[in-house]
Amino acid sequence: MNNGADGADGVSGPDGVSGPDGPTGRAADDPVPGTAPPVDDARPPRGLGAPYRRLWAAVAASKIGDGVMIVAIPWLTTTLTDSAFLVALMGVAVRLPWLIFTLPAGVWADRFDRRLLMVWANAGRAAILLVAGLLVWAEVMNLPALFLLALALGLCEVIFDNTTQVLVPAVVERNRLRAANGRLMGAQMVLGEFVGRPVTGLLIGISLTLPFLFDATAALISVLLLLTLRGSFRPGRPRPGATGTRASGPTDDTSAASDGPGEFAVSGAPGTGVAPEPGPVPSASGPLPSAPLPATAAPMPDPAPPTSMRTEIAVGLGWLWRHRMLRSLAIALAWSNFMSSAAFAVFVLFAQEVLDVGPVAFAMLGSAGAVGALVGSFLAARIGALLGPSLGLRVSAATFALTFLVTGLTSNPWVVASASALAGCSVALWNVITVTLRQTIVPDDLLGRVNSGYRTMGWGVMPIGVAVGGGLVTLVEMVAGREAGLRAPFLATAVLSLPLLWYLGRRLSPAIIREAEERAEREGAASAGSGSDR
């Protein structure tokens, strides 16, 4: 969904953290539909701990800057061209890195210290923005340079956002993940759109240079806040609240047996089966630590040689594709993001020509969505507990389809703002449900790669959606006029959202999600028992 998140993971718009991370057993986190929400989810953010507060502040600072660029880049584009296709192509440049770099970013998140990875991503972002600000100030910015700028910023965003999601379980107790994700989604959408967008409108009114300098400053503040997190944040360390070591072996709902002789492994890449004693089976990212060996045990095998990035990517993608529930969720996300990206491909032109708004009002339209996201981020844990993950996802998708229809039929900016607020609430609900499911089901030593594979499927289609949306506008404009062309993507998306509701009900039913959660819990208990026997 494309109104400012995970993403729509996602649900994305325009859809998504290190410390002692490690493979761990995980209990199902979502209560049975109809039960009361956990008491923990009602706690204020400070109940999540000081490391989480530092992470939250760093992400918040970064997302304020992101909100500035969401407005500044398309607005700057319209000063260089009035072509709907070229404006849409700029959106392709912003989202193309999600297709190209998400999988490598997942490998990096499983290889390196996750906090430092986020630090370097935002340090690079600050440097890029300072150069861009100088080009705009000198009045030498052109479309090719702006395309390169969008690609570079997109790369930094891919690394930062993907690593943020896999870092959260390292700083928060397992039973607090849903509340932590809700607060983080609130920061990402609310501060980015409710603060960043209005600020951009004011800055553009003064000078087009200021938004770039503002975002560079925000990125540097985020870097300083991340540096206050203490400790090592490499993957493979015990998590807060973990009781055992979770195997990274196959958890396929349909064909796990084809990958090896055993379903549960002490450690190792998918398909290794139960590790022979003594010593652990090396994983795709290297050997994992084990308990001390008995005095009579044979020497431990030499550490596995470093594996190639292609091999590590294949391990993560294989795990994701064999997991029926997560595979279906990734397909649903791709479907949603493709449509929403097509709808918003030329939203800046729709706002200027159909809604007849200026830069400040255009920025405020996004802020309306942030108001809904704020409400949704704080209520998502309770709504998810009340409805259950399956019904919650369908309610979110149906609400988003309704907002597309309303936007495509109206010329009133106030109506569009109201629809945007409702969409923001639905995006927050979708993201909190889906991110929490991934964090509680995927083993930590694979979380970076599986998360990046998931987001590649979900976000990688967005550049294609933007290009299709821009092409649809151009095609309809030639036949029925400019205004009809600008409305067409919203109306088409509303219609194409209906099959998604059927898909969600069939492939992500309550029984399927419950089975995946229970399987993850059993695997955690089994691997914890194996670890205690060693």
Short mmCIF file of C-alpha atoms in Angstrom, two decimals:
data_model
loop_
_atom_site.label_atom_id
_atom_site.label_comp_id
_atom_site.label_asym_id
_atom_site.label_seq_id
_atom_site.Cartn_x
_atom_site.Cartn_y
_atom_site.Cartn_z
CA MET A 1 0.00 0.00 0.00
CA ASN A 2 1.46 3.18 -0.99
CA ASN A 3 0.71 5.88 1.39
CA GLY A 4 3.78 6.20 3.33
CA ALA A 5 5.11 3.21 5.03
CA ASP A 6 6.90 -1.27 5.06
CA GLY A 7 5.80 -0.30 3.34
CA ALA A 8 3.02 -0.78 2.15
CA ASP A 9 6.28 -2.81 3.86
CA GLY A 10 5.89 -1.84 3.00
CA VAL A 11 2.42 -1.41 2.53
CA SER A 12 4.27 1.10 1.02
CA GLY A 13 3.91 4.29 -0.23
CA PRO A 14 5.51 6.74 -1.07
CA ASP A 15 6.06 -0.22 2.80
CA GLY A 16 9.73 -0.51 7.40
CA VAL A 17 16.83 -2.76 14.03
CA SER A 18 20.94 -4.57 16.59
CA GLY A 19 22.09 -5.58 19.77
CA PRO A 20 22.28 -9.02 21.00
CA ASP A 21 20.58 -10.69 18.06
CA GLY A 22 20.54 -14.38 17.47
CA PRO A 23 18.49 -17.32 16.36
CA THR A 24 15.85 -17.90 18.91
CA GLY A 25 12.67 -19.74 19.70
CA ARG A 26 9.60 -17.57 19.28
CA ALA A 27 6.12 -17.88 20.60
CA ALA A 28 3.12 -16.83 18.58
CA ASP A 29 2.66 -13.16 19.27
CA ASP A 30 -0.86 -12.52 18.05
CA PRO A 31 -3.68 -13.43 20.43
CA VAL A 32 -6.60 -15.50 19.27
CA PRO A 33 -9.15 -13.24 17.54
CA GLY A 34 -11.70 -11.90 19.96
CA THR A 35 -9.46 -11.92 23.03
CA ALA A 36 -8.34 -8.84 24.87
CA PRO A 37 -5.05 -7.26 23.79
CA PRO A 38 -2.01 -7.95 25.95
CA VAL A 39 -1.48 -5.53 28.79
CA ASP A 40 2.08 -4.93 27.57
CA ASP A 41 0.82 -3.31 24.36
CA ALA A 42 -0.84 -0.55 26.36
CA ARG A 43 2.41 0.61 27.92
CA PRO A 44 3.88 3.96 26.85
CA PRO A 45 6.99 3.95 24.65
CA ARG A 46 9.30 4.44 27.64
CA GLY A 47 8.30 0.96 28.83
CA LEU A 48 10.17 -0.49 25.85
CA GLY A 49 13.58 0.40 27.28
CA ALA A 50 16.35 2.94 26.73
CA PRO A 51 17.97 1.18 23.70
CA TYR A 52 14.62 1.18 21.93
CA ARG A 53 14.08 4.87 22.72
CA ARG A 54 17.45 5.71 21.16
CA LEU A 55 16.63 3.66 18.09
CA TRP A 56 13.19 5.25 17.86
CA ALA A 57 14.69 8.74 18.02
CA ALA A 58 17.25 7.92 15.32
CA VAL A 59 14.58 6.54 13.00
CA ALA A 60 12.32 9.51 13.75
CA ALA A 61 15.01 12.02 12.77
CA SER A 62 15.74 10.12 9.58
CA LYS A 63 12.07 9.88 8.64
CA ILE A 64 11.50 13.60 9.07
CA GLY A 65 14.14 14.04 6.38
CA ASP A 66 12.48 11.37 4.24
CA GLY A 67 9.22 13.29 4.44
CA VAL A 68 10.98 16.37 3.16
CA MET A 69 12.30 14.52 0.11
CA ILE A 70 8.90 12.97 -0.62
CA VAL A 71 7.72 16.49 -1.45
CA ALA A 72 10.93 18.18 -2.59
CA ILE A 73 11.98 15.76 -5.35
CA PRO A 74 8.67 15.62 -7.26
CA TRP A 75 8.17 19.36 -6.82
CA LEU A 76 11.66 20.07 -8.13
CA THR A 77 10.92 17.72 -11.04
CA THR A 78 7.86 19.76 -12.04
CA THR A 79 10.07 22.87 -12.26
CA LEU A 80 12.23 21.04 -14.80
CA THR A 81 9.46 19.38 -16.88
CA ASP A 82 5.67 19.21 -17.19
CA SER A 83 5.69 15.75 -18.83
CA ALA A 84 3.59 13.24 -16.88
CA PHE A 85 5.81 10.43 -18.15
CA LEU A 86 9.03 12.09 -16.94
CA VAL A 87 7.46 12.90 -13.58
CA ALA A 88 6.47 9.24 -13.26
CA LEU A 89 9.96 8.20 -14.38
CA MET A 90 11.38 10.14 -11.43
CA GLY A 91 9.23 7.98 -9.19
CA VAL A 92 10.74 4.94 -10.87
CA ALA A 93 14.22 6.23 -10.05
CA VAL A 94 13.26 6.67 -6.38
CA ARG A 95 11.91 3.11 -6.10
CA LEU A 96 14.25 1.26 -8.46
CA PRO A 97 16.84 0.64 -5.70
CA TRP A 98 14.23 -1.49 -3.89
CA LEU A 99 14.32 -3.84 -6.86
CA ILE A 100 18.10 -3.80 -7.35
CA PHE A 101 19.66 -3.50 -3.89
CA THR A 102 17.23 -5.02 -1.39
CA LEU A 103 18.65 -8.55 -1.60
CA PRO A 104 22.28 -7.46 -1.11
CA ALA A 105 21.13 -5.22 1.75
CA GLY A 106 19.67 -8.28 3.46
CA VAL A 107 22.98 -10.13 3.20
CA TRP A 108 24.81 -7.14 4.66
CA ALA A 109 22.33 -7.04 7.54
CA ASP A 110 23.14 -10.70 8.31
CA ARG A 111 26.91 -10.17 7.97
CA PHE A 112 27.73 -6.88 9.65
CA ASP A 113 26.92 -4.91 12.75
CA ARG A 114 23.39 -3.68 12.02
CA ARG A 115 23.72 -0.42 13.90
CA LEU A 116 26.89 0.56 12.01
CA LEU A 117 25.20 -0.37 8.73
CA MET A 118 22.47 2.16 9.50
CA VAL A 119 25.09 4.73 10.50
CA TRP A 120 26.93 4.44 7.21
CA ALA A 121 23.70 4.55 5.21
CA ASN A 122 22.64 7.86 6.73
CA ALA A 123 26.15 9.30 6.63
CA GLY A 124 26.17 8.62 2.89
CA ARG A 125 22.71 10.12 2.59
CA ALA A 126 23.87 13.33 4.26
CA ALA A 127 26.82 13.67 1.88
CA ILE A 128 24.60 13.11 -1.19
CA LEU A 129 22.09 15.69 -0.02
CA LEU A 130 24.75 18.32 0.62
CA VAL A 131 25.97 17.92 -2.96
CA ALA A 132 22.40 18.12 -4.26
CA GLY A 133 21.74 21.26 -2.25
CA LEU A 134 24.78 22.92 -3.78
CA LEU A 135 23.63 21.99 -7.31
CA VAL A 136 20.18 23.46 -6.69
CA TRP A 137 21.67 26.61 -5.10
CA ALA A 138 23.99 27.07 -8.10
CA GLU A 139 20.98 26.57 -10.44
CA VAL A 140 22.74 23.79 -12.35
CA MET A 141 20.45 20.92 -11.35
CA ASN A 142 18.97 19.08 -14.34
CA LEU A 143 16.85 15.98 -14.87
CA PRO A 144 19.75 13.50 -15.37
CA ALA A 145 21.43 14.73 -12.17
CA LEU A 146 18.13 14.55 -10.31
CA PHE A 147 17.60 10.97 -11.52
CA LEU A 148 21.04 10.01 -10.19
CA LEU A 149 20.26 11.77 -6.91
CA ALA A 150 17.01 9.82 -6.55
CA LEU A 151 18.79 6.52 -7.21
CA ALA A 152 21.50 7.24 -4.65
CA LEU A 153 19.02 8.32 -1.98
CA GLY A 154 16.96 5.23 -2.73
CA LEU A 155 19.98 3.00 -2.10
CA CYS A 156 20.60 4.62 1.29
CA GLU A 157 16.92 4.25 2.14
CA VAL A 158 16.93 0.54 1.24
CA ILE A 159 19.86 -0.17 3.56
CA PHE A 160 18.53 1.94 6.44
CA ASP A 161 14.91 0.76 6.33
CA ASN A 162 15.65 -2.93 5.81
CA THR A 163 18.19 -2.96 8.64
CA THR A 164 15.82 -1.07 10.95
CA GLN A 165 13.25 -3.85 10.80
CA VAL A 166 15.73 -6.63 11.55
CA LEU A 167 17.31 -4.61 14.38
CA VAL A 168 14.12 -4.14 16.40
CA PRO A 169 14.08 -7.68 17.90
CA ALA A 170 17.57 -7.05 19.30
CA VAL A 171 16.48 -4.19 21.54
CA VAL A 172 12.94 -5.22 22.53
CA GLU A 173 11.53 -8.18 24.45
CA ARG A 174 9.80 -10.66 22.19
CA ASN A 175 6.35 -10.12 23.73
CA ARG A 176 6.67 -6.37 23.14
CA LEU A 177 7.41 -6.53 19.42
CA ARG A 178 3.93 -5.56 18.29
CA ALA A 179 3.90 -2.44 20.49
CA ALA A 180 7.47 -1.56 19.44
CA ASN A 181 6.62 -1.91 15.76
CA GLY A 182 3.52 0.24 16.22
CA ARG A 183 5.53 3.06 17.80
CA LEU A 184 8.18 2.79 15.09
CA MET A 185 5.61 2.82 12.29
CA GLY A 186 4.10 5.88 13.91
CA ALA A 187 7.46 7.62 13.85
CA GLN A 188 8.11 6.64 10.24
CA MET A 189 4.77 7.78 8.87
CA VAL A 190 3.73 10.55 11.23
CA LEU A 191 7.00 12.42 11.55
CA GLY A 192 7.87 11.86 7.91
CA GLU A 193 4.55 13.12 6.61
CA PHE A 194 3.02 15.15 9.41
CA VAL A 195 6.20 17.07 10.20
CA GLY A 196 8.42 16.61 7.15
CA ARG A 197 5.84 17.47 4.50
CA PRO A 198 4.54 20.75 5.98
CA VAL A 199 8.10 21.84 6.72
CA THR A 200 8.96 21.19 3.08
CA GLY A 201 6.13 23.39 1.86
CA LEU A 202 7.47 26.26 3.95
CA LEU A 203 11.09 25.62 2.91
CA ILE A 204 10.21 25.49 -0.79
CA GLY A 205 8.44 28.84 -0.40
CA ILE A 206 11.78 30.29 0.72
CA SER A 207 14.22 28.38 -1.47
CA LEU A 208 14.36 25.00 -3.21
CA THR A 209 17.84 24.56 -1.72
CA LEU A 210 16.63 24.44 1.88
CA PRO A 211 14.82 21.06 1.79
CA PHE A 212 18.04 19.30 0.78
CA LEU A 213 20.08 20.98 3.50
CA PHE A 214 17.34 20.22 6.04
CA ASP A 215 17.33 16.51 5.14
CA ALA A 216 21.13 16.36 5.32
CA THR A 217 20.99 17.78 8.85
CA ALA A 218 18.30 15.27 9.86
CA ALA A 219 20.42 12.40 8.55
CA LEU A 220 23.43 13.56 10.58
CA ILE A 221 21.31 13.83 13.74
CA SER A 222 20.14 10.26 13.14
CA VAL A 223 23.76 9.13 12.84
CA LEU A 224 24.66 10.72 16.19
CA LEU A 225 21.68 9.10 17.90
CA LEU A 226 22.56 5.66 16.52
CA LEU A 227 26.09 6.03 17.87
CA THR A 228 24.64 6.30 21.40
CA LEU A 229 23.47 2.67 21.18
CA ARG A 230 26.06 0.62 23.02
CA GLY A 231 27.20 -2.92 22.41
CA SER A 232 27.60 -5.22 19.44
CA PHE A 233 24.68 -5.51 17.07
CA ARG A 234 25.90 -8.31 14.87
CA PRO A 235 23.41 -11.11 14.08
CA GLY A 236 23.72 -14.38 15.95
CA ARG A 237 23.41 -13.15 19.55
CA PRO A 238 20.68 -14.07 22.05
CA ARG A 239 17.65 -11.83 21.94
CA PRO A 240 15.91 -10.14 24.83
CA GLY A 241 13.26 -12.52 26.12
CA ALA A 242 14.55 -15.51 24.15
CA THR A 243 14.56 -18.92 25.82
CA GLY A 244 16.46 -20.97 23.32
CA THR A 245 18.12 -21.13 19.95
CA ARG A 246 15.87 -21.26 16.96
CA ALA A 247 16.90 -23.43 14.07
CA SER A 248 17.29 -21.86 10.69
CA GLY A 249 16.41 -25.08 8.92
CA PRO A 250 13.38 -25.52 6.71
CA THR A 251 10.01 -24.51 8.08
CA ASP A 252 8.10 -25.10 4.90
CA ASP A 253 4.41 -25.59 5.35
CA THR A 254 4.29 -27.78 2.26
CA SER A 255 7.58 -29.46 1.36
CA ALA A 256 10.20 -29.12 4.08
CA ALA A 257 10.96 -32.80 4.01
CA SER A 258 12.49 -32.53 0.57
CA ASP A 259 15.31 -30.40 1.93
CA GLY A 260 16.85 -32.83 4.35
CA PRO A 261 16.34 -35.76 6.65
CA GLY A 262 15.15 -33.73 9.61
CA GLU A 263 12.76 -30.83 10.10
CA PHE A 264 14.55 -29.26 13.04
CA ALA A 265 18.23 -28.46 13.17
CA VAL A 266 20.44 -27.17 15.93
CA SER A 267 21.88 -24.67 13.51
CA GLY A 268 22.83 -24.35 9.88
CA ALA A 269 21.44 -23.56 6.48
CA PRO A 270 18.15 -24.98 5.28
CA GLY A 271 18.38 -28.60 4.29
CA THR A 272 21.13 -29.67 6.68
CA GLY A 273 18.80 -31.65 8.92
CA VAL A 274 19.79 -32.43 12.50
CA ALA A 275 23.39 -31.58 13.21
CA PRO A 276 25.67 -34.55 13.90
CA GLU A 277 27.35 -34.60 17.28
CA PRO A 278 29.67 -33.14 18.26
CA GLY A 279 29.74 -29.58 17.01
CA PRO A 280 27.28 -27.37 15.16
CA VAL A 281 26.51 -27.44 11.47
CA PRO A 282 27.87 -24.27 9.84
CA SER A 283 25.20 -21.94 8.55
CA ALA A 284 25.33 -20.06 5.28
CA SER A 285 26.75 -17.08 7.14
CA GLY A 286 29.35 -19.01 9.08
CA PRO A 287 29.47 -21.22 12.18
CA LEU A 288 27.32 -20.44 15.19
CA PRO A 289 28.59 -20.68 18.78
CA SER A 290 27.77 -23.84 20.69
CA ALA A 291 27.80 -25.03 24.27
CA PRO A 292 31.12 -26.41 25.63
CA LEU A 293 31.88 -29.90 24.35
CA PRO A 294 32.42 -32.82 26.74
CA ALA A 295 36.02 -33.67 27.50
CA THR A 296 35.74 -36.85 25.44
CA ALA A 297 34.27 -35.15 22.40
CA ALA A 298 36.12 -34.99 19.13
CA PRO A 299 37.59 -31.63 18.09
CA MET A 300 35.15 -29.18 16.52
CA PRO A 301 35.32 -28.92 12.73
CA ASP A 302 37.11 -26.00 11.19
CA PRO A 303 34.95 -22.93 10.58
CA ALA A 304 33.12 -22.97 7.28
CA PRO A 305 34.75 -20.83 4.59
CA PRO A 306 32.98 -17.56 3.80
CA THR A 307 30.12 -18.05 1.40
CA SER A 308 29.37 -15.90 -1.61
CA MET A 309 26.67 -13.26 -1.56
CA ARG A 310 24.75 -15.22 -4.20
CA THR A 311 24.69 -18.28 -1.95
CA GLU A 312 23.50 -16.31 1.05
CA ILE A 313 20.79 -14.61 -0.99
CA ALA A 314 19.66 -18.01 -2.27
CA VAL A 315 19.40 -19.34 1.29
CA GLY A 316 17.15 -16.44 2.34
CA LEU A 317 14.99 -16.57 -0.78
CA GLY A 318 14.65 -20.33 -0.51
CA TRP A 319 13.49 -20.10 3.10
CA LEU A 320 10.93 -17.43 2.20
CA TRP A 321 9.56 -19.27 -0.82
CA ARG A 322 9.18 -22.57 1.04
CA HIS A 323 7.20 -20.89 3.81
CA ARG A 324 3.62 -20.91 2.51
CA MET A 325 2.25 -18.15 4.73
CA LEU A 326 5.12 -15.67 4.24
CA ARG A 327 5.22 -16.39 0.52
CA SER A 328 1.52 -15.58 0.23
CA LEU A 329 1.99 -12.45 2.31
CA ALA A 330 4.82 -11.28 0.05
CA ILE A 331 2.68 -11.84 -3.05
CA ALA A 332 -0.19 -9.87 -1.49
CA LEU A 333 2.19 -7.03 -0.66
CA ALA A 334 3.56 -6.99 -4.22
CA TRP A 335 0.01 -6.85 -5.57
CA SER A 336 -0.93 -3.97 -3.29
CA ASN A 337 2.25 -1.98 -3.84
CA PHE A 338 2.11 -2.33 -7.61
CA MET A 339 -1.39 -0.84 -7.67
CA SER A 340 -0.74 1.94 -5.19
CA SER A 341 2.49 2.94 -6.95
CA ALA A 342 0.60 3.18 -10.22
CA ALA A 343 -2.10 5.31 -8.57
CA PHE A 344 0.33 7.79 -7.01
CA ALA A 345 2.76 7.91 -9.94
CA VAL A 346 1.78 11.46 -10.91
CA PHE A 347 -0.01 12.54 -7.74
CA VAL A 348 1.88 15.83 -7.74
CA LEU A 349 0.30 16.69 -11.11
CA PHE A 350 -3.11 15.50 -9.89
CA ALA A 351 -2.79 17.83 -6.89
CA GLN A 352 -1.65 20.79 -8.99
CA GLU A 353 -4.11 20.47 -11.87
CA VAL A 354 -7.20 18.67 -10.52
CA LEU A 355 -7.18 19.75 -6.88
CA ASP A 356 -5.61 23.13 -7.72
CA VAL A 357 -3.29 23.33 -4.69
CA GLY A 358 0.08 24.96 -4.12
CA PRO A 359 3.21 23.56 -2.43
CA VAL A 360 2.03 24.11 1.16
CA ALA A 361 -1.40 22.59 0.55
CA PHE A 362 0.21 19.71 -1.37
CA ALA A 363 2.43 19.00 1.62
CA MET A 364 -0.58 19.16 3.95
CA LEU A 365 -2.37 16.47 1.93
CA GLY A 366 0.36 14.08 2.98
CA SER A 367 0.12 15.34 6.54
CA ALA A 368 -3.53 14.30 6.60
CA GLY A 369 -2.41 10.78 5.87
CA ALA A 370 0.04 11.04 8.74
CA VAL A 371 -2.77 11.93 11.14
CA GLY A 372 -4.46 8.66 10.22
CA ALA A 373 -1.15 6.84 10.50
CA LEU A 374 -0.63 8.28 13.98
CA VAL A 375 -3.98 6.96 15.12
CA GLY A 376 -3.41 3.66 13.36
CA SER A 377 0.07 3.11 14.76
CA PHE A 378 -1.14 3.40 18.35
CA LEU A 379 -4.31 1.37 17.81
CA ALA A 380 -2.85 -1.27 15.49
CA ALA A 381 -1.79 -3.61 18.29
CA ARG A 382 -5.26 -3.54 19.84
CA ILE A 383 -7.09 -3.77 16.51
CA GLY A 384 -4.84 -6.62 15.42
CA ALA A 385 -5.54 -8.47 18.66
CA LEU A 386 -9.28 -7.88 18.34
CA LEU A 387 -9.63 -8.83 14.66
CA GLY A 388 -6.74 -11.25 14.33
CA PRO A 389 -4.06 -10.94 11.63
CA SER A 390 -6.15 -12.38 8.78
CA LEU A 391 -9.22 -10.19 9.20
CA GLY A 392 -7.03 -7.20 10.06
CA LEU A 393 -5.22 -7.50 6.71
CA ARG A 394 -8.50 -7.74 4.80
CA VAL A 395 -9.98 -4.73 6.59
CA SER A 396 -6.82 -2.76 5.79
CA ALA A 397 -6.91 -3.72 2.09
CA ALA A 398 -10.63 -2.93 1.75
CA THR A 399 -10.17 0.47 3.38
CA PHE A 400 -7.31 1.31 1.08
CA ALA A 401 -9.35 0.36 -2.01
CA LEU A 402 -12.14 2.67 -0.84
CA THR A 403 -9.73 5.60 -0.51
CA PHE A 404 -8.51 5.07 -4.09
CA LEU A 405 -12.07 5.19 -5.36
CA VAL A 406 -12.92 8.36 -3.44
CA THR A 407 -9.73 10.12 -4.56
CA GLY A 408 -10.34 9.26 -8.19
CA LEU A 409 -13.88 10.66 -8.16
CA THR A 410 -13.43 13.96 -6.31
CA SER A 411 -11.88 17.35 -7.04
CA ASN A 412 -12.14 18.54 -3.45
CA PRO A 413 -8.80 18.63 -1.60
CA TRP A 414 -10.60 18.27 1.76
CA VAL A 415 -12.18 15.01 0.62
CA VAL A 416 -8.80 13.79 -0.62
CA ALA A 417 -7.26 14.75 2.73
CA SER A 418 -9.94 12.75 4.58
CA ALA A 419 -9.35 9.75 2.33
CA SER A 420 -5.63 10.12 2.92
CA ALA A 421 -6.15 10.04 6.70
CA LEU A 422 -8.17 6.84 6.41
CA ALA A 423 -5.52 5.32 4.14
CA GLY A 424 -2.80 6.19 6.64
CA CYS A 425 -4.65 4.33 9.36
CA SER A 426 -5.03 1.24 7.16
CA VAL A 427 -1.34 1.32 6.20
CA ALA A 428 -0.30 1.39 9.85
CA LEU A 429 -2.51 -1.61 10.63
CA TRP A 430 -1.13 -3.60 7.67
CA ASN A 431 2.49 -2.85 8.51
CA VAL A 432 2.30 -3.62 12.22
CA ILE A 433 0.64 -6.98 11.51
CA THR A 434 3.01 -8.06 8.74
CA VAL A 435 6.27 -6.87 10.31
CA THR A 436 5.44 -8.54 13.62
CA LEU A 437 4.59 -11.81 11.85
CA ARG A 438 7.97 -11.83 10.12
CA GLN A 439 9.89 -10.96 13.27
CA THR A 440 8.24 -13.73 15.27
CA ILE A 441 8.46 -16.45 12.60
CA VAL A 442 11.82 -16.00 10.83
CA PRO A 443 15.02 -17.20 12.60
CA ASP A 444 17.28 -14.30 13.48
CA ASP A 445 20.32 -15.53 11.56
CA LEU A 446 18.14 -15.43 8.43
CA LEU A 447 16.00 -12.43 9.29
CA GLY A 448 17.98 -9.92 7.24
CA ARG A 449 17.97 -12.05 4.10
CA VAL A 450 14.39 -13.26 4.40
CA ASN A 451 13.21 -9.72 5.17
CA SER A 452 15.08 -8.37 2.15
CA GLY A 453 13.64 -11.10 -0.08
CA TYR A 454 10.17 -10.27 1.17
CA ARG A 455 10.67 -6.56 0.54
CA THR A 456 12.20 -7.21 -2.87
CA MET A 457 8.98 -8.92 -3.88
CA GLY A 458 6.84 -6.23 -2.26
CA TRP A 459 8.82 -3.12 -3.14
CA GLY A 460 10.59 -4.28 -6.27
CA VAL A 461 7.35 -4.03 -8.24
CA MET A 462 6.90 -0.38 -7.30
CA PRO A 463 9.09 1.06 -10.09
CA ILE A 464 7.08 -1.04 -12.54
CA GLY A 465 3.85 0.23 -11.02
CA VAL A 466 5.00 3.84 -11.28
CA ALA A 467 5.93 3.36 -14.94
CA VAL A 468 2.58 1.68 -15.68
CA GLY A 469 0.73 4.49 -13.89
CA GLY A 470 2.54 7.14 -15.87
CA GLY A 471 1.87 5.27 -19.09
CA LEU A 472 -1.81 4.91 -18.24
CA VAL A 473 -2.09 8.65 -17.67
CA THR A 474 -0.47 9.36 -21.03
CA LEU A 475 -2.69 6.83 -22.85
CA VAL A 476 -5.98 8.00 -21.33
CA GLU A 477 -4.99 11.65 -21.81
CA MET A 478 -4.68 11.10 -25.57
CA VAL A 479 -8.18 9.59 -25.70
CA ALA A 480 -10.21 11.42 -23.03
CA GLY A 481 -8.21 14.47 -21.98
CA ARG A 482 -5.76 15.49 -19.30
CA GLU A 483 -8.06 15.37 -16.26
CA ALA A 484 -9.43 11.94 -17.13
CA GLY A 485 -5.86 10.72 -17.53
CA LEU A 486 -4.87 11.98 -14.08
CA ARG A 487 -7.90 10.30 -12.49
CA ALA A 488 -7.51 6.98 -14.32
CA PRO A 489 -4.82 5.35 -12.09
CA PHE A 490 -6.88 5.84 -8.92
CA LEU A 491 -10.04 4.36 -10.43
CA ALA A 492 -8.20 1.44 -12.01
CA THR A 493 -6.48 0.65 -8.72
CA ALA A 494 -9.79 0.64 -6.84
CA VAL A 495 -11.18 -1.96 -9.25
CA LEU A 496 -8.05 -4.13 -9.20
CA SER A 497 -8.06 -4.17 -5.38
CA LEU A 498 -11.13 -6.42 -5.32
CA PRO A 499 -9.29 -9.62 -6.36
CA LEU A 500 -6.73 -8.90 -3.63
CA LEU A 501 -9.45 -9.21 -0.98
CA TRP A 502 -10.35 -12.67 -2.34
CA TYR A 503 -6.67 -13.68 -2.32
CA LEU A 504 -6.16 -12.56 1.28
CA GLY A 505 -9.18 -14.55 2.44
CA ARG A 506 -8.08 -17.71 0.63
CA ARG A 507 -4.30 -17.74 1.15
CA LEU A 508 -3.99 -15.92 4.49
CA SER A 509 -6.92 -17.34 6.41
CA PRO A 510 -6.88 -17.43 10.23
CA ALA A 511 -6.10 -21.17 10.16
CA ILE A 512 -3.07 -20.71 7.86
CA ILE A 513 -1.60 -17.90 9.95
CA ARG A 514 -2.27 -19.76 13.21
CA GLU A 515 -0.55 -22.86 11.83
CA ALA A 516 2.54 -20.82 10.87
CA GLU A 517 2.73 -19.24 14.33
CA GLU A 518 2.32 -22.57 16.10
CA ARG A 519 4.96 -24.17 13.87
CA ALA A 520 7.41 -21.39 14.75
CA GLU A 521 6.67 -21.90 18.44
CA ARG A 522 7.20 -25.67 18.19
CA GLU A 523 10.49 -25.20 16.32
CA GLY A 524 11.68 -22.78 18.96
CA ALA A 525 10.84 -25.22 21.73
CA ALA A 526 12.44 -28.14 19.86
CA SER A 527 15.66 -26.29 19.11
CA ALA A 528 15.81 -24.97 22.68
CA GLY A 529 15.53 -28.56 23.92
CA SER A 530 18.26 -29.66 21.52
CA GLY A 531 20.51 -26.89 22.77
CA SER A 532 20.02 -27.90 26.39
CA ASP A 533 21.00 -31.50 25.57
CA ARG A 534 24.28 -30.58 23.97
#
